[in-house]
mmCIF file of C-alpha atoms and ligand atoms in Angstrom:
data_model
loop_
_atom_site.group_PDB
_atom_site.id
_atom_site.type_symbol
_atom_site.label_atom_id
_atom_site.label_comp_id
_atom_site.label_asym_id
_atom_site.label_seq_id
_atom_site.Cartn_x
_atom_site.Cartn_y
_atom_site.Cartn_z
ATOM 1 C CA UNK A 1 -40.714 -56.703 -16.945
ATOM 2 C CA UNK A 2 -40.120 -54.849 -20.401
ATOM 3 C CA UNK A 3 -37.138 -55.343 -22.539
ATOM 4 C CA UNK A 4 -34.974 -52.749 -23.798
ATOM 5 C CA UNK A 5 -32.193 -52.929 -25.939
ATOM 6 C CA UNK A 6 -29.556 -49.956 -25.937
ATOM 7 C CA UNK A 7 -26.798 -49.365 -28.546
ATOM 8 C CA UNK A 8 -23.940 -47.760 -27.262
ATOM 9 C CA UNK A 9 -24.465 -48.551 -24.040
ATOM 10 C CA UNK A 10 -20.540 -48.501 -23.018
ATOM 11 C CA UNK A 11 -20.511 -44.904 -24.092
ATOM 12 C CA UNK A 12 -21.320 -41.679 -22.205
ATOM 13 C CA UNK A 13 -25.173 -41.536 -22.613
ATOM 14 C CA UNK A 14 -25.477 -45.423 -23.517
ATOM 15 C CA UNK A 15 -24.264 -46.930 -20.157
ATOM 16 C CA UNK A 16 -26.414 -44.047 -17.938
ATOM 17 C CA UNK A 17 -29.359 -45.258 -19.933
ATOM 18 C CA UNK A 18 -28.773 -48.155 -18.983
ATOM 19 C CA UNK A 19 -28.450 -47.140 -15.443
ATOM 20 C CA UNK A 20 -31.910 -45.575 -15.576
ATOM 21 C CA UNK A 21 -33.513 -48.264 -17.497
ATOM 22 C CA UNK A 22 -32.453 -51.194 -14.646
ATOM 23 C CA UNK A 23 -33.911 -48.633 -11.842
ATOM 24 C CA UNK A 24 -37.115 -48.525 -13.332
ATOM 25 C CA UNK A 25 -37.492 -52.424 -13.337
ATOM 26 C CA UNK A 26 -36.179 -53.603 -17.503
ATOM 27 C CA UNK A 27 -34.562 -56.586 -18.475
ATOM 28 C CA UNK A 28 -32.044 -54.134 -20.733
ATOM 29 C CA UNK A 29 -29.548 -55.946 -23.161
ATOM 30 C CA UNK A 30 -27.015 -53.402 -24.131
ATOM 31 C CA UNK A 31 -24.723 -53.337 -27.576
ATOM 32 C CA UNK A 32 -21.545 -51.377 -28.380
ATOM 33 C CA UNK A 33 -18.333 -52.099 -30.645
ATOM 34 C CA UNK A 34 -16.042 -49.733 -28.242
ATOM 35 C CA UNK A 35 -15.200 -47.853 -31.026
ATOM 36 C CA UNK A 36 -15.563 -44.590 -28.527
ATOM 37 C CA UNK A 37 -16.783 -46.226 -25.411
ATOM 38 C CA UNK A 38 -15.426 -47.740 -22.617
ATOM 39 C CA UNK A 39 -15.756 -50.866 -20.910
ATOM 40 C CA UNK A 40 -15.209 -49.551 -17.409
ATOM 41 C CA UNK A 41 -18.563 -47.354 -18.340
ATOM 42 C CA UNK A 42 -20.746 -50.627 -17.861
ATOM 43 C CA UNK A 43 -18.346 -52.637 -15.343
ATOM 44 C CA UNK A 44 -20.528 -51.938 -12.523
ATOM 45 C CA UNK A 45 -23.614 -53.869 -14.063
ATOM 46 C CA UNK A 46 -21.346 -57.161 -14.617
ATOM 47 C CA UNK A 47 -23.121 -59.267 -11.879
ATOM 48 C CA UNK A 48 -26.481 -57.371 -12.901
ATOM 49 C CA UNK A 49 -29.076 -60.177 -13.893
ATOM 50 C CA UNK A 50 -31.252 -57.896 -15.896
ATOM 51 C CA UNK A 51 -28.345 -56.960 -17.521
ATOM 52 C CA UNK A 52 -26.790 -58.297 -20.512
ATOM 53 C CA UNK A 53 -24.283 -57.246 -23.215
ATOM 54 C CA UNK A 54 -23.465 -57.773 -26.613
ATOM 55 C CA UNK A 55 -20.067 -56.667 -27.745
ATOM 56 C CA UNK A 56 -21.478 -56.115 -31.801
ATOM 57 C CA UNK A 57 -21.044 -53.384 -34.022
ATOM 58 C CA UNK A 58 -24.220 -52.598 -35.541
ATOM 59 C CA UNK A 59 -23.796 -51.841 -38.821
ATOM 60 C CA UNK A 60 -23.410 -55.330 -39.403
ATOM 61 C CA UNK A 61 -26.930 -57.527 -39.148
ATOM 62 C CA UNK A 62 -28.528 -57.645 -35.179
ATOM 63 C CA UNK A 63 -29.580 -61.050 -34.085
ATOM 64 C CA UNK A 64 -30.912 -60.745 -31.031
ATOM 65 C CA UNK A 65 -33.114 -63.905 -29.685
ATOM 66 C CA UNK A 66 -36.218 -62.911 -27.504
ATOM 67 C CA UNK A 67 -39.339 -60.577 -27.152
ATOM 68 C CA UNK A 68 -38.085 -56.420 -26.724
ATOM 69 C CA UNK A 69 -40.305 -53.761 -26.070
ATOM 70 C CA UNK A 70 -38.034 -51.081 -26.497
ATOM 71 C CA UNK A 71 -35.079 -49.815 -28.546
ATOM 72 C CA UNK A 72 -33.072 -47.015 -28.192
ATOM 73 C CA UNK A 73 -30.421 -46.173 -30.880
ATOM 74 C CA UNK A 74 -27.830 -44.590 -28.756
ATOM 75 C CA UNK A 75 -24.499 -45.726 -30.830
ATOM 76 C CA UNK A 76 -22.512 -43.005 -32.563
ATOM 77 C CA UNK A 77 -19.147 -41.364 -32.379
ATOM 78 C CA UNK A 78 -20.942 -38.263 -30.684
ATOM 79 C CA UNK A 79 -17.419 -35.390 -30.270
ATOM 80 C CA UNK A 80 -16.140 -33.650 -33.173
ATOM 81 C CA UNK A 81 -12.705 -34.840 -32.741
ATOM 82 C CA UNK A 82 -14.060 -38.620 -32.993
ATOM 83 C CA UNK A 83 -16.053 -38.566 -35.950
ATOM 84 C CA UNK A 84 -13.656 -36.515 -37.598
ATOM 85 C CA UNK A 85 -11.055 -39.270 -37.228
ATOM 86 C CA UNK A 86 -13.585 -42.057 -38.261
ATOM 87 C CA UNK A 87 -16.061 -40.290 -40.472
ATOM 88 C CA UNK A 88 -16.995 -43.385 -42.657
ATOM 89 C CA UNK A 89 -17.547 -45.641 -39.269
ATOM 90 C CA UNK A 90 -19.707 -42.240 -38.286
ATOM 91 C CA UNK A 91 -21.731 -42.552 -41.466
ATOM 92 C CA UNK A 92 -22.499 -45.703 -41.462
ATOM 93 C CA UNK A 93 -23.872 -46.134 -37.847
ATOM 94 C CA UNK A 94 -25.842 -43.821 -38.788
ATOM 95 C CA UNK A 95 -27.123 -44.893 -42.221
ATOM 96 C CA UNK A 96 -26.746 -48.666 -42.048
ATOM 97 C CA UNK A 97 -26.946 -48.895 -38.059
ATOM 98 C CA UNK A 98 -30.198 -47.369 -37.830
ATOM 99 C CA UNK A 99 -31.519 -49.177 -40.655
ATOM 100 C CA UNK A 100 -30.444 -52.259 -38.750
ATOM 101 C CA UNK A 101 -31.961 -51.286 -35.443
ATOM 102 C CA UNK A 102 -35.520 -50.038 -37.483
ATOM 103 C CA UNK A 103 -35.830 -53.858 -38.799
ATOM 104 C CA UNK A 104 -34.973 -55.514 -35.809
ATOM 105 C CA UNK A 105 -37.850 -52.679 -33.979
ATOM 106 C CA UNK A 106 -40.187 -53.629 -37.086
ATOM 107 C CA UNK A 107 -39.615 -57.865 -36.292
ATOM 108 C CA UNK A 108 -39.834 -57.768 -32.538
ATOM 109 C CA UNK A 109 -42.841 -54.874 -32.600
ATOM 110 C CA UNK A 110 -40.965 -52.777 -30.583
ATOM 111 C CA UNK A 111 -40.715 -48.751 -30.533
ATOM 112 C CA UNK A 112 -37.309 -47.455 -31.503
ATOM 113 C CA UNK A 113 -35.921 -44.238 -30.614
ATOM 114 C CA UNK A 114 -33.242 -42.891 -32.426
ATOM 115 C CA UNK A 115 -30.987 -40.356 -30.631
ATOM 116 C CA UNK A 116 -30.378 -37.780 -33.122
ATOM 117 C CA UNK A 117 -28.456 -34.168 -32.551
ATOM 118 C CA UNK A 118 -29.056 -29.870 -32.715
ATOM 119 C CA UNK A 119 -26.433 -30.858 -35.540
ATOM 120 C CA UNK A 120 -29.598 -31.238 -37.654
ATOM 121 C CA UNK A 121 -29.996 -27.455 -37.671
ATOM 122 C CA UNK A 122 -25.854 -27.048 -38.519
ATOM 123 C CA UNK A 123 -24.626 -23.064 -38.346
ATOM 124 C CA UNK A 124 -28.504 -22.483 -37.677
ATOM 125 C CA UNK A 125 -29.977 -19.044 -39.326
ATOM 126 C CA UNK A 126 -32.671 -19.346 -36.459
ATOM 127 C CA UNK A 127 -32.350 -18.963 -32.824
ATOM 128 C CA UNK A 128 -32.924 -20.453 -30.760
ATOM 129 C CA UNK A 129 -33.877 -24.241 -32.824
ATOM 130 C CA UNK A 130 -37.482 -24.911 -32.851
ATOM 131 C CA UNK A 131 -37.613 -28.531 -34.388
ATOM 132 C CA UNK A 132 -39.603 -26.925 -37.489
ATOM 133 C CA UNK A 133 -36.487 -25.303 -38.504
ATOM 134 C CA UNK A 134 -34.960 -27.625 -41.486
ATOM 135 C CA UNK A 135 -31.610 -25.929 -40.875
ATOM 136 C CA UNK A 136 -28.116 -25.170 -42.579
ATOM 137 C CA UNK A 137 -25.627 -27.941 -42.901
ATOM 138 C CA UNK A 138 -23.068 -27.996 -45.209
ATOM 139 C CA UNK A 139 -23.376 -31.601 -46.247
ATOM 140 C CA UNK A 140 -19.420 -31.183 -47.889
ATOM 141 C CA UNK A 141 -17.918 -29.978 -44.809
ATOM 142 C CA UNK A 142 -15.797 -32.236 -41.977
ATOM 143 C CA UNK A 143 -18.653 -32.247 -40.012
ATOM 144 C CA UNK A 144 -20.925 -33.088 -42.876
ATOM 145 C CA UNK A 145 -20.179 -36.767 -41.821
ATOM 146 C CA UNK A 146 -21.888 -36.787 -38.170
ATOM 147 C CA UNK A 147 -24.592 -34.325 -39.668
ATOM 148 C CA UNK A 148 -25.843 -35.993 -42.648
ATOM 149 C CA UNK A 149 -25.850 -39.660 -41.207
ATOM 150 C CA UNK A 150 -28.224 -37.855 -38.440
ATOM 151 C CA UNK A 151 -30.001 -36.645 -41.032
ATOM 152 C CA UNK A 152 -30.650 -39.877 -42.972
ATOM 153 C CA UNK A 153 -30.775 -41.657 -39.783
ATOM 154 C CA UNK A 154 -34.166 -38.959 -39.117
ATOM 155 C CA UNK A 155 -35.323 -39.394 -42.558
ATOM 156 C CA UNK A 156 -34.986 -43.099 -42.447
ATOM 157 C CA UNK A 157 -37.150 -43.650 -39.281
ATOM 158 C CA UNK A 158 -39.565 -41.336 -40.643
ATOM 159 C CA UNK A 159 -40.354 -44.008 -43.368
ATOM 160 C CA UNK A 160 -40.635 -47.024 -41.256
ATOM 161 C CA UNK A 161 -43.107 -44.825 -39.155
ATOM 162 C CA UNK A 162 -44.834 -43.897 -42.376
ATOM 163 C CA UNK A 163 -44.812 -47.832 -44.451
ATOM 164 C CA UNK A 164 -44.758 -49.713 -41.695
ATOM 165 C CA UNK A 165 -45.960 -47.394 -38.931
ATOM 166 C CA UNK A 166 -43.457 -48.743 -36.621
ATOM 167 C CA UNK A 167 -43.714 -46.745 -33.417
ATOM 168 C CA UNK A 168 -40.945 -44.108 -33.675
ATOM 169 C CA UNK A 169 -39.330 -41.448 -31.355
ATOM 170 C CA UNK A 170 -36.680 -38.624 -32.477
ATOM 171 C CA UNK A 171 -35.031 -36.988 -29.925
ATOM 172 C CA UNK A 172 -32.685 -33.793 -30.934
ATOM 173 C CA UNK A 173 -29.930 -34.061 -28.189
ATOM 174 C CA UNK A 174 -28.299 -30.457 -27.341
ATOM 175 C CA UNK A 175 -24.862 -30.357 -25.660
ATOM 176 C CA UNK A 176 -25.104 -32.409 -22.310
ATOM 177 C CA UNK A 177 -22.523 -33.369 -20.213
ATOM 178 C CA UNK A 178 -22.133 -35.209 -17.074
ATOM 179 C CA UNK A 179 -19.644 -38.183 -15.622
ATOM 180 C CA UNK A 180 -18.387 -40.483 -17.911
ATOM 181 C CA UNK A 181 -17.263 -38.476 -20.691
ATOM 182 C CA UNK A 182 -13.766 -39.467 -22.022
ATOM 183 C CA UNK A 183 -11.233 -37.096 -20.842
ATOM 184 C CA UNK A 184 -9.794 -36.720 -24.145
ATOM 185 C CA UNK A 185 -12.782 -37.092 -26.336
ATOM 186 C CA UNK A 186 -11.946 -33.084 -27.215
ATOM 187 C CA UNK A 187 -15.812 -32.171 -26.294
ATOM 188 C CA UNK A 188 -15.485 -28.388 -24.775
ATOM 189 C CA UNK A 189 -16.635 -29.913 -21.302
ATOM 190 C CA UNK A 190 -13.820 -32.522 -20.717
ATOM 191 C CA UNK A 191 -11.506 -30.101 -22.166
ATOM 192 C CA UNK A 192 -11.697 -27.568 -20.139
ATOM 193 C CA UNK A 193 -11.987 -29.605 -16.195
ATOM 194 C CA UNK A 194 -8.843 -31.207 -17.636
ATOM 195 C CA UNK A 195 -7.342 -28.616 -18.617
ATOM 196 C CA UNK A 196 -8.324 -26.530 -15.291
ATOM 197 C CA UNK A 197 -7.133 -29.731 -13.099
ATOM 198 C CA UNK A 198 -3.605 -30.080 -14.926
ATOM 199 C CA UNK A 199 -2.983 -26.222 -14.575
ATOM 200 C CA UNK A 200 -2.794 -25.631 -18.135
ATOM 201 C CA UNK A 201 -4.643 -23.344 -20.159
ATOM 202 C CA UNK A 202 -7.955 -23.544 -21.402
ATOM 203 C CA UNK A 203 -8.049 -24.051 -25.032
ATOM 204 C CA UNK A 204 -10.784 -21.379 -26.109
ATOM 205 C CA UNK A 205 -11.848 -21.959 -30.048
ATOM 206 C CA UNK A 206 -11.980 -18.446 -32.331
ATOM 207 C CA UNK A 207 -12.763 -15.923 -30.194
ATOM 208 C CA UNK A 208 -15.109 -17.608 -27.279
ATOM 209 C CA UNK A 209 -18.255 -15.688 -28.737
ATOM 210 C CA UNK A 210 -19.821 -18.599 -30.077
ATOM 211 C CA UNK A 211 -23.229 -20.332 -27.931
ATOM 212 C CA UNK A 212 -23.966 -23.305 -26.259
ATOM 213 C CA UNK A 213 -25.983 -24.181 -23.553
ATOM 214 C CA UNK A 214 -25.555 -27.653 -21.074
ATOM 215 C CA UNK A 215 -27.754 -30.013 -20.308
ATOM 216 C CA UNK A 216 -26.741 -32.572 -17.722
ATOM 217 C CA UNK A 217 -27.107 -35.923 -18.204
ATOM 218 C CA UNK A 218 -29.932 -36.878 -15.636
ATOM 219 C CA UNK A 219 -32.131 -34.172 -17.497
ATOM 220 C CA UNK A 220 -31.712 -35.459 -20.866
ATOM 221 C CA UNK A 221 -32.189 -39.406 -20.134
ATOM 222 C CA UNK A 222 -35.697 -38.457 -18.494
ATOM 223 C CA UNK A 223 -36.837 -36.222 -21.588
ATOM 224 C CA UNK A 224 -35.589 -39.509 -23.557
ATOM 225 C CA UNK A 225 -37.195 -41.881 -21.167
ATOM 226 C CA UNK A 226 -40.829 -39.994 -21.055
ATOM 227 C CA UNK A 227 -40.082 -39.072 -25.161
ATOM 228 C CA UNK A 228 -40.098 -43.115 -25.798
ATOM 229 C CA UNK A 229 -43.280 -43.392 -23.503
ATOM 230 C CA UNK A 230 -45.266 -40.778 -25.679
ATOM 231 C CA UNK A 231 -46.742 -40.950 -28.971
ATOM 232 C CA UNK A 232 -44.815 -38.314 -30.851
ATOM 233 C CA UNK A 233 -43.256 -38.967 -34.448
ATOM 234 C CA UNK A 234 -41.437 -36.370 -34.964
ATOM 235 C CA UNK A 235 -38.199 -34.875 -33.638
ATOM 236 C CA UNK A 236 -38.607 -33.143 -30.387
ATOM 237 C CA UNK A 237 -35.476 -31.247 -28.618
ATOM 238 C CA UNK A 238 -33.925 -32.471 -25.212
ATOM 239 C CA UNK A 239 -31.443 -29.909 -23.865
ATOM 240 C CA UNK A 240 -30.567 -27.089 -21.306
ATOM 241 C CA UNK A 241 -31.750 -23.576 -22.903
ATOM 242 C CA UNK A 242 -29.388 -21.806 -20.822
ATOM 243 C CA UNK A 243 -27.342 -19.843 -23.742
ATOM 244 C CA UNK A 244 -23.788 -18.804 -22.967
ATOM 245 C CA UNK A 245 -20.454 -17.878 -24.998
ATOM 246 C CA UNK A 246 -18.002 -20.268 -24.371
ATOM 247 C CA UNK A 247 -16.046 -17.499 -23.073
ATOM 248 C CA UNK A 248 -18.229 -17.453 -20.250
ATOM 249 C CA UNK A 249 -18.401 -21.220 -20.201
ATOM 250 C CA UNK A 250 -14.579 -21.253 -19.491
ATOM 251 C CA UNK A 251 -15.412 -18.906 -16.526
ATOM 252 C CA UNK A 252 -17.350 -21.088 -15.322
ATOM 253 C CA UNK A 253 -15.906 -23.889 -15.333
ATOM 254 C CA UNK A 254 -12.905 -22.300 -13.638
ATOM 255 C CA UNK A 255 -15.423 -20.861 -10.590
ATOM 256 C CA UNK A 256 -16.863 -24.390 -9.959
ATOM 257 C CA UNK A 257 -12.828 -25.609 -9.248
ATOM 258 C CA UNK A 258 -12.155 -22.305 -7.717
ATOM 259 C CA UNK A 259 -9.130 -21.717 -9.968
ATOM 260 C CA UNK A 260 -8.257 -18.914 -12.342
ATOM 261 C CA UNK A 261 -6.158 -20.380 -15.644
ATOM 262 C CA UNK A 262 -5.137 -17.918 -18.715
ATOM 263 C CA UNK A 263 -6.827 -18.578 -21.559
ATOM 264 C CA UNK A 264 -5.310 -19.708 -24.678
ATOM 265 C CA UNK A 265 -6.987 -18.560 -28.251
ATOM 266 C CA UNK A 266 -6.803 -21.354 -31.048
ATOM 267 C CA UNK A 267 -8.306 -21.767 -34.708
ATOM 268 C CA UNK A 268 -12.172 -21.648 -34.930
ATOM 269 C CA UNK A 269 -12.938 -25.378 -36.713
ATOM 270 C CA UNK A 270 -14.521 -25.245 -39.553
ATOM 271 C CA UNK A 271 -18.064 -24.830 -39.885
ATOM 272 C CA UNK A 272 -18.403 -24.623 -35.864
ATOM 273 C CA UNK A 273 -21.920 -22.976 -35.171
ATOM 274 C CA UNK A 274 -21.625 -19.590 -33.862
ATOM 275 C CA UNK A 275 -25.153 -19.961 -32.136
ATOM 276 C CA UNK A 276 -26.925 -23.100 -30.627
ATOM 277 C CA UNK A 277 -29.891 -22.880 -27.963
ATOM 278 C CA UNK A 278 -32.833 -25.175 -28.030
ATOM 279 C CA UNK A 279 -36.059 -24.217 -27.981
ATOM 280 C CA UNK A 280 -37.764 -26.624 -25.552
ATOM 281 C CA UNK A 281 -41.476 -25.232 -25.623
ATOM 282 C CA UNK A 282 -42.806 -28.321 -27.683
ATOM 283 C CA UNK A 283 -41.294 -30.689 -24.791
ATOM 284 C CA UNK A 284 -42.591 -28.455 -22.431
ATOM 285 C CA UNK A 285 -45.930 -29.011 -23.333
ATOM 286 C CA UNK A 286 -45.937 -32.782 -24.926
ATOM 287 C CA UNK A 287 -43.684 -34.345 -21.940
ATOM 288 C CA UNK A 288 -44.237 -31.987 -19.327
ATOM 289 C CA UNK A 289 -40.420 -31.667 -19.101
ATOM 290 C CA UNK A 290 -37.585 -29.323 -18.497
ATOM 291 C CA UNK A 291 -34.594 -29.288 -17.277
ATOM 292 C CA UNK A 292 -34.366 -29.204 -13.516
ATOM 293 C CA UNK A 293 -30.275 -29.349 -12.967
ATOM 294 C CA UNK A 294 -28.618 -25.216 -13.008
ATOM 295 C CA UNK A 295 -24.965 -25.959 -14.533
ATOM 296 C CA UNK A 296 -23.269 -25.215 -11.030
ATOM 297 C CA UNK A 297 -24.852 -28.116 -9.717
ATOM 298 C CA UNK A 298 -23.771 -29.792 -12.691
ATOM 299 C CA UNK A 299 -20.458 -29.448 -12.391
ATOM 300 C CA UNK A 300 -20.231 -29.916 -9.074
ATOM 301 C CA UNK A 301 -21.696 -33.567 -9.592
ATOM 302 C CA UNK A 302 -19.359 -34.394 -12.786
ATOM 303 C CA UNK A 303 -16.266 -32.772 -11.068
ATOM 304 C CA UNK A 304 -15.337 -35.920 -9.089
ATOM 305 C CA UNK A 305 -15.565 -37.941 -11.947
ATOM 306 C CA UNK A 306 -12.891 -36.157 -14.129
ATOM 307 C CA UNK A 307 -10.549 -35.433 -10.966
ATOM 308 C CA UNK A 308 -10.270 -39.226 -10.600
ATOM 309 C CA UNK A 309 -9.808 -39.609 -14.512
ATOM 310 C CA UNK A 310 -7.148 -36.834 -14.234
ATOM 311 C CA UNK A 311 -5.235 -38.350 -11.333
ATOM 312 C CA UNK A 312 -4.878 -42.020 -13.460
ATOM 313 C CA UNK A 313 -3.282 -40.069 -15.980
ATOM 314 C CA UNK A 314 -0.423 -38.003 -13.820
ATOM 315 C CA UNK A 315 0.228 -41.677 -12.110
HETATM 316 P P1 NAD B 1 -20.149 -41.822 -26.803
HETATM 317 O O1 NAD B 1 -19.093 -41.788 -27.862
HETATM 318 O O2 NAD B 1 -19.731 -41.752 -25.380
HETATM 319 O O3 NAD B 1 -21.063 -43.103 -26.960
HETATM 320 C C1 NAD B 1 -21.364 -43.677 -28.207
HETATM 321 C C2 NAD B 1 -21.222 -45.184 -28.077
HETATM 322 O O4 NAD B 1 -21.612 -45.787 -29.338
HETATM 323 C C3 NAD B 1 -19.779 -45.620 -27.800
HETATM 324 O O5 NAD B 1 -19.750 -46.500 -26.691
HETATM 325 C C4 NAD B 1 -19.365 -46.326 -29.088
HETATM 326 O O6 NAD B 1 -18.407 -47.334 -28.878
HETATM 327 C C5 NAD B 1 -20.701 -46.859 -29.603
HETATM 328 N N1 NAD B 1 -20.709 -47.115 -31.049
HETATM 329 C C6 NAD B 1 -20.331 -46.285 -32.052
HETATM 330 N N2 NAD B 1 -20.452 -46.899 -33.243
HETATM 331 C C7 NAD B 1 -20.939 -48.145 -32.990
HETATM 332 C C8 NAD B 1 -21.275 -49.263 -33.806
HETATM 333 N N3 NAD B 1 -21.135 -49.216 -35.139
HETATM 334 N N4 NAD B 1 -21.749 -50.380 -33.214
HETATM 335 C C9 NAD B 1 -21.901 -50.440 -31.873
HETATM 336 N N5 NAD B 1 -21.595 -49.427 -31.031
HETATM 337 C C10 NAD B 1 -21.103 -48.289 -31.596
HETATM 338 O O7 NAD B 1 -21.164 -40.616 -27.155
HETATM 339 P P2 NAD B 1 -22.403 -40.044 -26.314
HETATM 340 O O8 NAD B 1 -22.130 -38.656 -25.979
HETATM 341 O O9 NAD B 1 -22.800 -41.010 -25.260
HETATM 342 O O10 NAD B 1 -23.527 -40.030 -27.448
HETATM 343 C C11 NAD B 1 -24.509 -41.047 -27.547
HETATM 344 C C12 NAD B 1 -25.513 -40.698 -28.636
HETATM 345 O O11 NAD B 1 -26.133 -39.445 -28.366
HETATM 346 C C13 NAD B 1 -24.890 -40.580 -30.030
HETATM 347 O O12 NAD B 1 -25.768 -41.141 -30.970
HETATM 348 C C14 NAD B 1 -24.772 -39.090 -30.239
HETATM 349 O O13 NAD B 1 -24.825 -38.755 -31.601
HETATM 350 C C15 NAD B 1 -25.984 -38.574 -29.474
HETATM 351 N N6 NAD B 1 -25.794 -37.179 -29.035
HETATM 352 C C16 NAD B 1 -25.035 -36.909 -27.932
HETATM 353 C C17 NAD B 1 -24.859 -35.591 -27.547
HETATM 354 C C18 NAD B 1 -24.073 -35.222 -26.314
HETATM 355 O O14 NAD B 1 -23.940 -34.025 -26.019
HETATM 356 N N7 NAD B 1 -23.547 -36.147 -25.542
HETATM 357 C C19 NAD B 1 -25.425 -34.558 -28.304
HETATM 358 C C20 NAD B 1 -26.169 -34.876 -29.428
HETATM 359 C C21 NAD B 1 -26.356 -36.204 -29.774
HETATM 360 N N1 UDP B 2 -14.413 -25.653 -27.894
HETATM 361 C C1 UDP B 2 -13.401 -24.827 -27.378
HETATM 362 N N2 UDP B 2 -12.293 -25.427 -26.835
HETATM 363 C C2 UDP B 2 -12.134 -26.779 -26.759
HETATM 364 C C3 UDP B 2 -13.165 -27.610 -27.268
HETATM 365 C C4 UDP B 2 -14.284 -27.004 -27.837
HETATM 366 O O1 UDP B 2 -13.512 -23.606 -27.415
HETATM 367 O O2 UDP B 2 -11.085 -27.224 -26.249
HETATM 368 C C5 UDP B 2 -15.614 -25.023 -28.466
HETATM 369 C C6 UDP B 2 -16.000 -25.531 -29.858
HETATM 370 O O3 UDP B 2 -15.325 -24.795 -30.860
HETATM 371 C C7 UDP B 2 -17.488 -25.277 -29.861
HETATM 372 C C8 UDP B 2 -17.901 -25.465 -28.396
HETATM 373 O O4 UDP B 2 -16.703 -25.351 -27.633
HETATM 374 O O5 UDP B 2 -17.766 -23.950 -30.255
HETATM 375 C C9 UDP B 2 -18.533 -26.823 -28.100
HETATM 376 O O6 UDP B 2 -17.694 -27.812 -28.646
HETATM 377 P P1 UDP B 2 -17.955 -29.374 -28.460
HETATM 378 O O7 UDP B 2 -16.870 -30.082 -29.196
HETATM 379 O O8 UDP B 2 -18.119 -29.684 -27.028
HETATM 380 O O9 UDP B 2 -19.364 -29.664 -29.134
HETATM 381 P P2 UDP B 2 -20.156 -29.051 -30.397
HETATM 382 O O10 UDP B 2 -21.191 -28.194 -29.770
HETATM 383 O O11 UDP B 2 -19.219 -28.276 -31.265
HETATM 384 O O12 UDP B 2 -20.701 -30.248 -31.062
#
């Protein structure tokens, strides 16, 4: 049975990975701090026995007794509004986390996998984001926080590939979405069912013109699990490359809850990319993977989720 250890597990991603892992037959230890998880995220896998969790934050030294196989680097205030309010906890889960989690993959010989972000490419100047495009961050900026401690986290695990050739996997996460997101954790997706299910308006940033595209969770954890499986270095993007404005986003949101809400214009944050769409073709080829989940589909799966979240809230 291989042994995989998951930080962040009590978050969003973390705790599905977790999910996946423990269907495909791992022992999986998982590791979080709560700093933007949640407990009830991993509740289900209490009387798991191939489950077990550490409640660590891991910027501090990991001591984790026993042979691992795996490691995937999942922990990281992940929505703007959350690393904005802790950007020094953001930078150094990224800096001095992943430095952690690289020596404890370099003493138990086991291949680490750092999830990293289309932040890397910042307001890009290409479109869509092959993974050869170095980008355009401002490294100043509020957002310079999440995006440079990405960045190092990348450039970090490039040098234990390249001293110690540790076994290394970077995955460039796009936008995905799916149950278990916090309802207030400000990312456009929660925001908007929310928003839709309360019958307020939808909060629409600048003008709505600016791109995303939404990859739902099942998708992404497969590219991650069959990225960890393969022998590619380098960072490889895992997301949906189905582009739309957020305008349109809102739209559809509102069609999948068959409600119609006015829409309510509000500042543009700063240095909020206009454009993001990944270009999957190297995954494609190296993984043999692509999405298979249409947004509709999507949202009609996470739905449930965030009506039950909503309905805690009103009583
Ligand atoms: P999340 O906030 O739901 O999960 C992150 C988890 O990491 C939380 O449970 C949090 O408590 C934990 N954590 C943070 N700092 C920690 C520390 N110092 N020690 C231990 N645990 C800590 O976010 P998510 O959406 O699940 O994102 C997971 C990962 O995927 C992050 O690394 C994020 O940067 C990356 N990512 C996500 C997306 C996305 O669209 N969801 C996009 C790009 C990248
Ligand atoms: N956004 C919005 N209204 C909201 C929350 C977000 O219009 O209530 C916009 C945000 O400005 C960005 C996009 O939706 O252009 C996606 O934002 P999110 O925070 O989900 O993730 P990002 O892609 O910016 O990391």
């Amino acid at each position: 049975m291989p042994r995989a250890l998951v930080t962040g597990a009590a978050g969003f991603l973390g705790s599905h990975l977790c999910d996946k892992l423990l269907g495909l037959g791992y022992e999986v230890v998982g590791m979080d701090n709560f700093v933007t998880g949640d407990a009830r995220n991993i509740e289900h896998l209490k009387e798991n026995a191939a489950f077990s969790f550490f409640q660590h934050d891991v910027t501090q030294f990991i001591h984790l007794p026993g042979d691992l196989d795996e490691i995937y680097h999942f922990a990281s205030p992940a929505s703007p509004i959350d690393y904005l309010q802790i950007p020094i906890q953001t930078m150094k889960v990224g800096s001095l986390g992943t430095h952690n989690c690289l020596g404890l993959a370099l003493a138990k010989g086991a291949r680490f996998l750092i999830a990293s972000t289309s932040e890397c490419y910042g307001d890009p100047l290409v479109h869509p984001q092959p993974e050869d495009y170095w980008g355009n961050v401002n490294p100043v900026g509020p957002r310079g926080c999440y995006d440079e401690a990405k960045r190092f986290a990348e450039a970090i695990t490039m040098a234990y590939h390249r001293h110690h050739g540790l076994k290394t996997r970077i995955m460039r996460i796009f936008n995905t979405y799916g149950p278990r997101m916090r309802l207030d954790d400000g990312r456009v997706l929660p925001a908007f069912i929310g928003q839709a299910l309360r019958d307020e308006e939808l909060t629409v940033f600048g003008d709505g013109s600016q791109t995303r595209s939404f990859c739902f969770v099942d998708d992404l954890l497969e590219g991650a699990y069959r990225l960890m499986q393969s022998d590619e270095p380098f960072p490889t993007n895992i997301g949906n490359p189905t582009e739309m404005t957020i305008l349109e986003f809102a739209q559809r949101v509102q069609d999948a809850l068959g409600v119609e809400r006015a829409i309510a214009f509000r500042d543009l944050p700063v240095d909020d990319p206009k454009v993001r769409q990944p270009d999957i073709t190297k995954a494609k080829k190296l993984l043999g993977w692509e999405p298979q989940v249409e947004l509709a589909e999507g949202l009609e799966k996470t739905i449930p989720f965030f009506r039950g979240r909503v309905s805690e809230t009103v009583h």
